[in-house]
XYZ file of C-alpha atoms in Angstrom:
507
model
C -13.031 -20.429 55.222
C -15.953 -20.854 52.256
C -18.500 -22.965 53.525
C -20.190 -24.522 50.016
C -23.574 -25.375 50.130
C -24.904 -28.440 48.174
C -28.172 -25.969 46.908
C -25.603 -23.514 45.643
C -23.462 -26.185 43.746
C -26.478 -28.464 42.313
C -27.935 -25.038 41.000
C -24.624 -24.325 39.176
C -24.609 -27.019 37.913
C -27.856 -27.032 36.348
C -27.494 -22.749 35.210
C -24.353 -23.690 33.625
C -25.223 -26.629 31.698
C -28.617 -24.509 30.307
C -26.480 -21.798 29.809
C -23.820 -23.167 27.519
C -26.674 -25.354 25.697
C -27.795 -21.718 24.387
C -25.201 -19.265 23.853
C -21.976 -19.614 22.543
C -19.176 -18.042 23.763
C -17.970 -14.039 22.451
C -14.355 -15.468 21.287
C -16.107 -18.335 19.680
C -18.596 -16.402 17.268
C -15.740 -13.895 17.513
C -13.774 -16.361 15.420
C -16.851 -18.013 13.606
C -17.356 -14.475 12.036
C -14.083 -13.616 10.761
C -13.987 -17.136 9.119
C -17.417 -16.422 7.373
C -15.767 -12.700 6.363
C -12.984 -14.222 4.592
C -14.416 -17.864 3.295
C -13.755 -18.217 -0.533
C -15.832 -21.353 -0.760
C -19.471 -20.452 -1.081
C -20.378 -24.011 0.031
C -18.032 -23.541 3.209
C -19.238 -19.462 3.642
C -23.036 -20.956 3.317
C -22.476 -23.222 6.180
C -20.685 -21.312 8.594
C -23.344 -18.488 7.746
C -26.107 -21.334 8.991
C -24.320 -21.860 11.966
C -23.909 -18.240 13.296
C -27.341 -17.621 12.182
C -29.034 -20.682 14.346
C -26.848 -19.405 17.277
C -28.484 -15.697 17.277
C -32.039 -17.727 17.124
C -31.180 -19.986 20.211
C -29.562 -17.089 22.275
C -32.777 -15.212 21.425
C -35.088 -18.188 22.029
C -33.354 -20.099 24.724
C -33.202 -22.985 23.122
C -29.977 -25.699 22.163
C -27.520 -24.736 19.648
C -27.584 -28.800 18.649
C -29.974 -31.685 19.355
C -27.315 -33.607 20.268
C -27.081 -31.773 24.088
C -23.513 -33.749 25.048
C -22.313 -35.647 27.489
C -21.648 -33.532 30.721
C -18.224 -33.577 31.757
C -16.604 -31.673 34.631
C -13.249 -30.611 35.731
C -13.308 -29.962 39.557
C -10.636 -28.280 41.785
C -11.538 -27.921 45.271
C -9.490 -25.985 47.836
C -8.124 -27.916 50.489
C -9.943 -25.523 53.416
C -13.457 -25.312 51.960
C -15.830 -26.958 54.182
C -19.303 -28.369 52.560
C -22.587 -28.614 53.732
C -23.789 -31.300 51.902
C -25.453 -35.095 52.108
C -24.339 -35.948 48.614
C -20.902 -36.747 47.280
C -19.556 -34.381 44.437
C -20.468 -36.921 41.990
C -23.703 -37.494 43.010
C -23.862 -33.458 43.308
C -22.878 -32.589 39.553
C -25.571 -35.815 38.675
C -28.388 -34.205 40.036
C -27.335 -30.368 37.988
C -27.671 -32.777 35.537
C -30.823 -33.960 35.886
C -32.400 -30.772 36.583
C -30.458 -29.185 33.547
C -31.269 -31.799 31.270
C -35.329 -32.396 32.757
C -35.641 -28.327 33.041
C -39.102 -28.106 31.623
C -38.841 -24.150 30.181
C -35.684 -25.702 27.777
C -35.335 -29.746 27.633
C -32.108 -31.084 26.585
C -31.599 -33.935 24.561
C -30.822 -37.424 26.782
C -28.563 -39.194 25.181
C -26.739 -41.044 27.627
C -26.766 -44.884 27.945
C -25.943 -47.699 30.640
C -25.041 -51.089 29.882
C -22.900 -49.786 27.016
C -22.076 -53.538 25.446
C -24.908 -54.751 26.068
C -29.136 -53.358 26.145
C -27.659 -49.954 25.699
C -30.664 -48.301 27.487
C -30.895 -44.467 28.018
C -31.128 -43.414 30.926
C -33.411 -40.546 30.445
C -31.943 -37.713 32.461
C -28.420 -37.953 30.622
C -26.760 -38.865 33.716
C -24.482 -40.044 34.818
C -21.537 -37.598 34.198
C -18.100 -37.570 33.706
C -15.881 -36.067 36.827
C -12.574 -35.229 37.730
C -12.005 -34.354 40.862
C -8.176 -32.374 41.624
C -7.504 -30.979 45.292
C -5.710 -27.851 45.293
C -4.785 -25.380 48.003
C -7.234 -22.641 48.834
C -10.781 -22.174 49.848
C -12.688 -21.902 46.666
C -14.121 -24.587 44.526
C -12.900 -23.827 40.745
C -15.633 -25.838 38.184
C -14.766 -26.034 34.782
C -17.699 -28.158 32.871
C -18.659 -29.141 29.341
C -21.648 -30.409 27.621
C -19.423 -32.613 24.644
C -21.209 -33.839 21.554
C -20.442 -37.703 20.243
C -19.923 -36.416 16.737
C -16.953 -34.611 17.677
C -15.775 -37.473 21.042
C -16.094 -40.070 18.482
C -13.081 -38.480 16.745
C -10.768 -38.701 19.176
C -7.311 -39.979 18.615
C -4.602 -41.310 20.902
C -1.205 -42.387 19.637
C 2.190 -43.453 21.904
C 4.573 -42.068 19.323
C 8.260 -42.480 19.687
C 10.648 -39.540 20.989
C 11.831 -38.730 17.651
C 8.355 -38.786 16.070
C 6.604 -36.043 14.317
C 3.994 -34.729 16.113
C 2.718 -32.634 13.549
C 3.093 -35.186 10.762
C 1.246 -37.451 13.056
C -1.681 -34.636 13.521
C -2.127 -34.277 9.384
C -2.248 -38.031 8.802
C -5.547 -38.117 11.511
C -7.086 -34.911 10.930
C -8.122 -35.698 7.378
C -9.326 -39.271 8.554
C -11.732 -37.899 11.047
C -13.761 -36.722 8.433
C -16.311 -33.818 8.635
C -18.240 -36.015 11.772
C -16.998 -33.479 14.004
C -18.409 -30.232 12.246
C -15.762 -28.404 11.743
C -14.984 -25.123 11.511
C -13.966 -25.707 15.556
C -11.376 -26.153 17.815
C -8.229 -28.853 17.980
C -7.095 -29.868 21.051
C -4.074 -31.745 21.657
C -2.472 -33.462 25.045
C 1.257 -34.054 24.574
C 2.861 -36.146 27.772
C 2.248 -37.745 30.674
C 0.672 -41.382 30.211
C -2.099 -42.570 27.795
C -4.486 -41.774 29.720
C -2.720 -38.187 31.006
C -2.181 -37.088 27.577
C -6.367 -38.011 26.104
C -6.877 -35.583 29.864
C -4.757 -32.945 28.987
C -6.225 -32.746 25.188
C -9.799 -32.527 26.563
C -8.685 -29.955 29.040
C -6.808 -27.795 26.722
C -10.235 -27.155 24.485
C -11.417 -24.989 28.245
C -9.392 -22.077 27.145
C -10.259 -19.128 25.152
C -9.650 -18.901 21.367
C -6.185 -16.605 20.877
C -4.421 -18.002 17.477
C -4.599 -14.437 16.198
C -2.844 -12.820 19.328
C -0.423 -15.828 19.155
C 0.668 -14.795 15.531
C 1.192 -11.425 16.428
C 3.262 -11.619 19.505
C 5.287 -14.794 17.980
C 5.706 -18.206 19.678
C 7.783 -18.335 23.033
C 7.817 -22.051 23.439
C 7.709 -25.222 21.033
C 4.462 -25.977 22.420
C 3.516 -22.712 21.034
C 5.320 -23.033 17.306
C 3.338 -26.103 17.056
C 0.269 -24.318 17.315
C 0.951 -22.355 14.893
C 2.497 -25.207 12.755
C -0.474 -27.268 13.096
C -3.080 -24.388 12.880
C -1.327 -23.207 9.229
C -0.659 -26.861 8.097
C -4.291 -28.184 8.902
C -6.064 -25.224 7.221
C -3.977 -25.812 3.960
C -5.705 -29.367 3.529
C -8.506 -27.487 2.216
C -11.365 -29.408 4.054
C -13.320 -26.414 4.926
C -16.430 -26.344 7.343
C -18.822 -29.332 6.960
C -15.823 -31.005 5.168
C -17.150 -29.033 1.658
C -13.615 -27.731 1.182
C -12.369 -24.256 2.087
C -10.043 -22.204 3.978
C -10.792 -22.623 7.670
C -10.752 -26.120 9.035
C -9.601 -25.154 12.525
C -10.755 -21.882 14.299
C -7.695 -22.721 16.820
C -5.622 -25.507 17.630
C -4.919 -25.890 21.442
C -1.891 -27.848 23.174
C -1.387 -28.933 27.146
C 1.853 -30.869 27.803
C 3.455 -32.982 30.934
C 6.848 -34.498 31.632
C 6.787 -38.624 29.807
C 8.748 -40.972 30.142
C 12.498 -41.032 28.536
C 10.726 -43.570 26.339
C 7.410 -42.492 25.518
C 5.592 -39.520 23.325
C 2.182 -40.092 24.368
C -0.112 -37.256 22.028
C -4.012 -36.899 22.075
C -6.394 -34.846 19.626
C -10.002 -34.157 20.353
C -11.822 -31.592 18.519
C -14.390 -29.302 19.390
C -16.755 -29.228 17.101
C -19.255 -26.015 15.600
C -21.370 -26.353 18.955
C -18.664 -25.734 21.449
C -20.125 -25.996 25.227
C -17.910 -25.076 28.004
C -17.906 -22.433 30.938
C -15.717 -21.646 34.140
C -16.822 -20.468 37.278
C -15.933 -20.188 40.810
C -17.618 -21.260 44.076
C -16.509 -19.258 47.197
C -19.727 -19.954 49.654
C -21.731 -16.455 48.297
C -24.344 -18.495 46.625
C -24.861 -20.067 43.027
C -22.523 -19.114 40.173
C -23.438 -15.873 38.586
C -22.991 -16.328 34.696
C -22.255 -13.001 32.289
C -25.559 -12.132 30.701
C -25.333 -12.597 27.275
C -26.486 -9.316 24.816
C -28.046 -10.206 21.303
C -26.156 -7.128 20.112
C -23.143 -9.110 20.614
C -24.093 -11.693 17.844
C -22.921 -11.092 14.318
C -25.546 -10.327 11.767
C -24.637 -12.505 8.726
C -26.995 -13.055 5.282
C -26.507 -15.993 3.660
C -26.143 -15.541 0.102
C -29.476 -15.426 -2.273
C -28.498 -15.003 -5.484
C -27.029 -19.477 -5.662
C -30.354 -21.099 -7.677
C -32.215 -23.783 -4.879
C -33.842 -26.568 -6.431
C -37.490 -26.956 -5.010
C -38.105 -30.392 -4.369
C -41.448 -32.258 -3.415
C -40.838 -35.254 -1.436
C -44.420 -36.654 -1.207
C -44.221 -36.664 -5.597
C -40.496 -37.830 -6.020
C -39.151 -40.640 -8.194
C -35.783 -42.058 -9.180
C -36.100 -40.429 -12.144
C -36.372 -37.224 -10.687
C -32.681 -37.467 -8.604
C -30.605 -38.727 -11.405
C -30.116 -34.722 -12.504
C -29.279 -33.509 -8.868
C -25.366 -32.454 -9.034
C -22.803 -32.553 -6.094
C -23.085 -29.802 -4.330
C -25.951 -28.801 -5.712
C -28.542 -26.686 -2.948
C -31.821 -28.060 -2.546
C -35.243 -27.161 -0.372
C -36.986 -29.993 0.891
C -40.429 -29.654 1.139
C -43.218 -32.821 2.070
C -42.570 -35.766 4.510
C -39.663 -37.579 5.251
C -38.851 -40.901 7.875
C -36.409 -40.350 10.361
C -33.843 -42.983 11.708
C -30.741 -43.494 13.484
C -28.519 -46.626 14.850
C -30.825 -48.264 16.937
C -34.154 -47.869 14.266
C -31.128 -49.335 11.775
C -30.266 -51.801 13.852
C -34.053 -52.840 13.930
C -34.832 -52.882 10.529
C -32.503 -54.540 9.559
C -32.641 -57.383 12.348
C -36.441 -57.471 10.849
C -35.400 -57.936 7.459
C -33.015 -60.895 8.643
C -35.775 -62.487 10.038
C -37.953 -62.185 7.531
C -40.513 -60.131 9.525
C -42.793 -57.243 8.506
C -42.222 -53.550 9.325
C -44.239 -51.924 11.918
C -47.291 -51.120 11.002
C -47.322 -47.729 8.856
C -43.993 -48.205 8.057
C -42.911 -47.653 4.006
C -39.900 -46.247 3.188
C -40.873 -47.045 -0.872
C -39.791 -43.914 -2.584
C -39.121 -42.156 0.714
C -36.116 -40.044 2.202
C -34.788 -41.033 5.763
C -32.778 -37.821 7.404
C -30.651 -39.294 10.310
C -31.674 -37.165 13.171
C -32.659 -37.915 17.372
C -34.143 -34.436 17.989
C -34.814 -32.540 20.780
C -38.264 -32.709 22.428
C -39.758 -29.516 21.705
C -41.629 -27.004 24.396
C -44.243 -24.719 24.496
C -45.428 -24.348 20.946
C -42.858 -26.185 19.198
C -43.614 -28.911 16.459
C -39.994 -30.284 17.846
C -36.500 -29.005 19.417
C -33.686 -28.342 17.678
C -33.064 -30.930 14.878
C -29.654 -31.150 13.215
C -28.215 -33.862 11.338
C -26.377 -36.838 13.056
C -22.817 -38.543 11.663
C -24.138 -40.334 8.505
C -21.316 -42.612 8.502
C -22.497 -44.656 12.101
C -25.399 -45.755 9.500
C -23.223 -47.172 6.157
C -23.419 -50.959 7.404
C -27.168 -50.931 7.614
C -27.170 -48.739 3.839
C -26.852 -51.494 1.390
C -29.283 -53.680 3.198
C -31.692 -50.155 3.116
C -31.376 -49.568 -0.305
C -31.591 -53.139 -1.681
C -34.769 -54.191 0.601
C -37.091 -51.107 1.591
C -37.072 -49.311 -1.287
C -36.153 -46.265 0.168
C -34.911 -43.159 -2.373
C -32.000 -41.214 -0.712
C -30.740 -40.331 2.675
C -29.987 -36.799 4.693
C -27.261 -36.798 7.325
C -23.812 -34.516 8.220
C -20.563 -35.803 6.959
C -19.271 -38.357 4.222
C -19.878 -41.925 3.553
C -17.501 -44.713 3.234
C -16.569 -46.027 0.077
C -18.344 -48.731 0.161
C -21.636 -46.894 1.264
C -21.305 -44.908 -2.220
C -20.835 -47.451 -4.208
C -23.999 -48.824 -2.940
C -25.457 -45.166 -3.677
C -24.069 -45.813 -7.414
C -25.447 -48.930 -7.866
C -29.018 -48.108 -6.821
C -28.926 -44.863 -8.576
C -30.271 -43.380 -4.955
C -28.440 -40.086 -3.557
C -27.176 -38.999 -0.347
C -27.903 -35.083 0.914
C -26.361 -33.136 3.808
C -28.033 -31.094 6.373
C -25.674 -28.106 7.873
C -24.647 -29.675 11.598
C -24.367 -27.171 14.155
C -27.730 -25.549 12.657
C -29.880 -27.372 14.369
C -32.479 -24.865 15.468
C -32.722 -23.589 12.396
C -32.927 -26.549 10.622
C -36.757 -26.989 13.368
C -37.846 -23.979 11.739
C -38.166 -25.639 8.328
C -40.385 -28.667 10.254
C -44.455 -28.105 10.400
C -45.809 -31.346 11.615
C -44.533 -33.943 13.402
C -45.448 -37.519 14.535
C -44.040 -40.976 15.543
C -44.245 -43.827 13.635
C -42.139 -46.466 14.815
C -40.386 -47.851 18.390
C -41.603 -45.080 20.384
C -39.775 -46.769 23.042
C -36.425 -46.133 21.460
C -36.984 -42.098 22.690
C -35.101 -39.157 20.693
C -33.857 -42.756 18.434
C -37.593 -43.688 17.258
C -38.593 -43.569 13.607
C -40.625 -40.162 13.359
C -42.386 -38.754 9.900
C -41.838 -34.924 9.779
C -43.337 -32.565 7.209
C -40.897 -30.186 6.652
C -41.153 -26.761 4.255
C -38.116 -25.476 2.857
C -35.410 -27.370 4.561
C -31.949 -26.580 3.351
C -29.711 -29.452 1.976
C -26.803 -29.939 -0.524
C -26.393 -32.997 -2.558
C -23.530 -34.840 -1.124
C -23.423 -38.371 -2.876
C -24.724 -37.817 -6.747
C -26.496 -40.643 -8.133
C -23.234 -42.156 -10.272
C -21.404 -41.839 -6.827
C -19.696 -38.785 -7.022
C -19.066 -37.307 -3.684
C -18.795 -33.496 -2.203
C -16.375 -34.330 0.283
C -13.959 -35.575 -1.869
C -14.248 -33.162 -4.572
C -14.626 -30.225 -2.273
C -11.227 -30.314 -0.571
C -9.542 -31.220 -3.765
C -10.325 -28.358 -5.515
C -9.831 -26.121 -2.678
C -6.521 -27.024 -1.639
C -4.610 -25.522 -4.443
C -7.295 -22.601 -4.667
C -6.364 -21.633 -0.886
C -2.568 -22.632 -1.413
C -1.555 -18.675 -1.512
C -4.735 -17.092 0.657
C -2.798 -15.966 4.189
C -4.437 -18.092 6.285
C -4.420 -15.559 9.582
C -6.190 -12.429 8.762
C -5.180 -9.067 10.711
């Protein structure tokens, strides 16, 4: 009979959430690589190159493969004989690995979780509380799966009661290209088909656990229909030419995972979540020897990639530009960013604009005239840093503030992940500003390119505050153009029939 000690579980907890923060997983950069080996699309090859390349620098420098750290979420099965020693519940348990993960002063972790969720939306600072599920199963071992999941990638979850003679995979390409590029792709579908709502949204998020295996799939052949929709949906989504970052290009989806449970005679409940570039998950078991002991990961393991040197980079000075100066950038154009720029995100938006309404000032030291704004809550940085890892947030949480940023602040252009909505670029158009993209999933890499660093407005607001960062070299692509023509909808265009005879599985 395992007796499972509360020290033992809390420090799990804590190891695994550092752990998966840092390294991805060997059939995740597995995959990754091979997609990079045969991408067609230099845009899409360029940014799945950035991504492998910032996870070899935060496996080697212990640091998180994205500012945005997750929410923690954790799958629990505990055999009915174990026998605790312990003062705290299991929530309270996984809450304080939390904590300790997310507070652990050798590699902070982004806090990004808030209470009062309709209302003061205050963080909470430790990024608790989590997310549990708690199953009891027979056997004297406590089985942990646990995830640290991004909002760019939650926020595109779908959940549809479909009727019995529905398509599912019709269903799946009508979302997939309405989730946009938010969730980073190149990653990881998952799809709960079943059970009730809430069953089948379950089922999705727990299907995303298991290891990437499309390729062994397609060798063996499908033995179920859960199985030849996998490879329906895997084949079908790739063809729709979005491509990683949503630039267009053959690999959308690394995999495309399915769980399923008996329904109803009248229902066809189906979920999709994706995993997006930054994929944090791990398994382990508890059996009353002590903490979980995680595989060590070798740096030998990581592909070496090179990103491709010979595409001409625009050198741009931020602290000399004008609106003359952007009305030649291109779409899809690569630029390097050098000078200072003003960072923001929804809640600095939200209080600009609420300023503007009320006809107050700015803070003090506040311009945006002639100034860039990269949407970005980064990472506090340790040791020697200038700031933690710094990646682009979904640009498209910002269009309703955009119009009233462009018309009233004077501010130039904007740097984010993903596209804009249609009425965000016309706005773009009409004020002849421009809109650039920053790779997400690159997020350590993207620190490297930032030399000084300091806040400027609503300190309060935490990882959300309005910082000015000097940055040298940092790596964008034009997005938006001035006249409002946009990368991700000319990217996938053009790729689609490019990729239309490419085999999409590689052997």
């Amino acid at each position: 009979m395992a007796l499972i000690r509360q020290e033992d579980f809390i420090s799990s907890i804590h190891q695994a959430l550092q752990y998966i923060a840092c390294y991805h997983a060997p059939d995740f950069l597995h995959a990754m690589h091979q997609a990079w080996q045969r991408e067609p699309s230099p845009a899409a090859r360029d940014a799945i190159g950035q991504i492998l390349i910032n996870s070899y620098l935060c496996a080697n420098g212990h640091r998180p493969l994205c500012q945005d750290t997750g929410i923690v979420v954790a799958f629990i099965q505990v055999g009915m004989s174990v026998q605790w020693q312990a003062e705290l519940s299991l929530q309270q348990m996984v809450d304080e690995g939390v904590r300790l993960a997310y507070m652990d002063a050798d590699n902070r972790l982004r806090a990004s979780i808030v209470s009062d969720p309709a209302g003061k939306r205050l963080n909470t600072r430790d990024n608790t509380p989590s997310v549990v599920h708690v199953e009891m199963v027979p056997g004297n071992t406590v089985e942990i799966h646990i995830a640290a999941k991004g909002g760019g990638s939650e926020n595109k979850s779908k959940l549809a009661m479909l009727e019995p003679s529905d398509s599912i995979v019709d269903w799946v390409l009508q979302v997939v290209p309405e989730m946009g590029a938010g969730w980073c792709p190149p990653g990881v579908l998952g799809i709960g088909i079943g059970g009730t709502a809430e069953k089948a949204v379950l089922l999705a998020k727990q299907s995303l656990f298991s290891a990437i295996d499309i390729q062994t799939l397609q060798a063996r052949g499908p033995q179920t229909r859960a199985e030849e929709l996998r490879l329906e949906i895997y084949e079908k989504v790739n063809r729709l030419g979005i491509g990683a970052q949503g630039l267009g290009g053959l690999t959308t989806v690394l995999d495309v995972k399915i769980l399923e449970a008996p329904t109803h005679a009248t229902s066809l409940p189906v979920a999709i979540i994706p995993n997006c570039a930054a994929t944090r998950h791990v398994h382990f078991t508890l059996d009353g020897s002590g903490p979980a002991q995680l595989p060590v990961p070798k740096l030998e393991d990581w592909p070496q990639v090179a990103l491709d040197a010979s595409t001409p980079m625009r050198r741009v000075n931020l602290d000399t530009l004008s609106k003359a100066d952007i009305t030649d950038w291109q779409p899809g154009e690569k630029l390097l960013l050098s000078g200072k720029l003003l960072t923001g995100r929804d809640a600095a938006h939200k209080r600009i604009v609420d300023l503007i309404a009320r006809g107050d000032a700015m803070p003090e030291g506040l311009d945006f005239t002639n100034r860039f704004i990269y949407y970005v809550g980064p990472v506090d940085p340790v040791g020697e840093e200038i700031i933690g890892p710094a990646g682009p947030t979904t640009a498209t949480r910002m269009d309703r503030f955009t119009d009233t940023m462009l018309t009233r602040t004077g501010l130039l252009g904007m740097i984010g992940k993903a596209e804009r909505g249609e009425l965000t670029v016309n706005a773009i158009r009409q004020h002849q500003s421009v809109y650039l993209i920053a790779i997400g999933g690159a997020a350590y890499l993207i620190s490297q390119a930032i030399k000084a660093s300091r806040v400027v407005a609503f300190p309060e607001l935490g990882m959300e505050a309005i910082y000015e960062f000097t940055v040298e070299d940092m790596p964008v692509t034009v997005a938006v153009d001035s006249q409002g023509h946009s990368v991700h909808e000319s990217g996938p265009a053009e790729w689609r029939p490019r990729i239309a005879d490419i085999p999409i599985f590689s052997h």
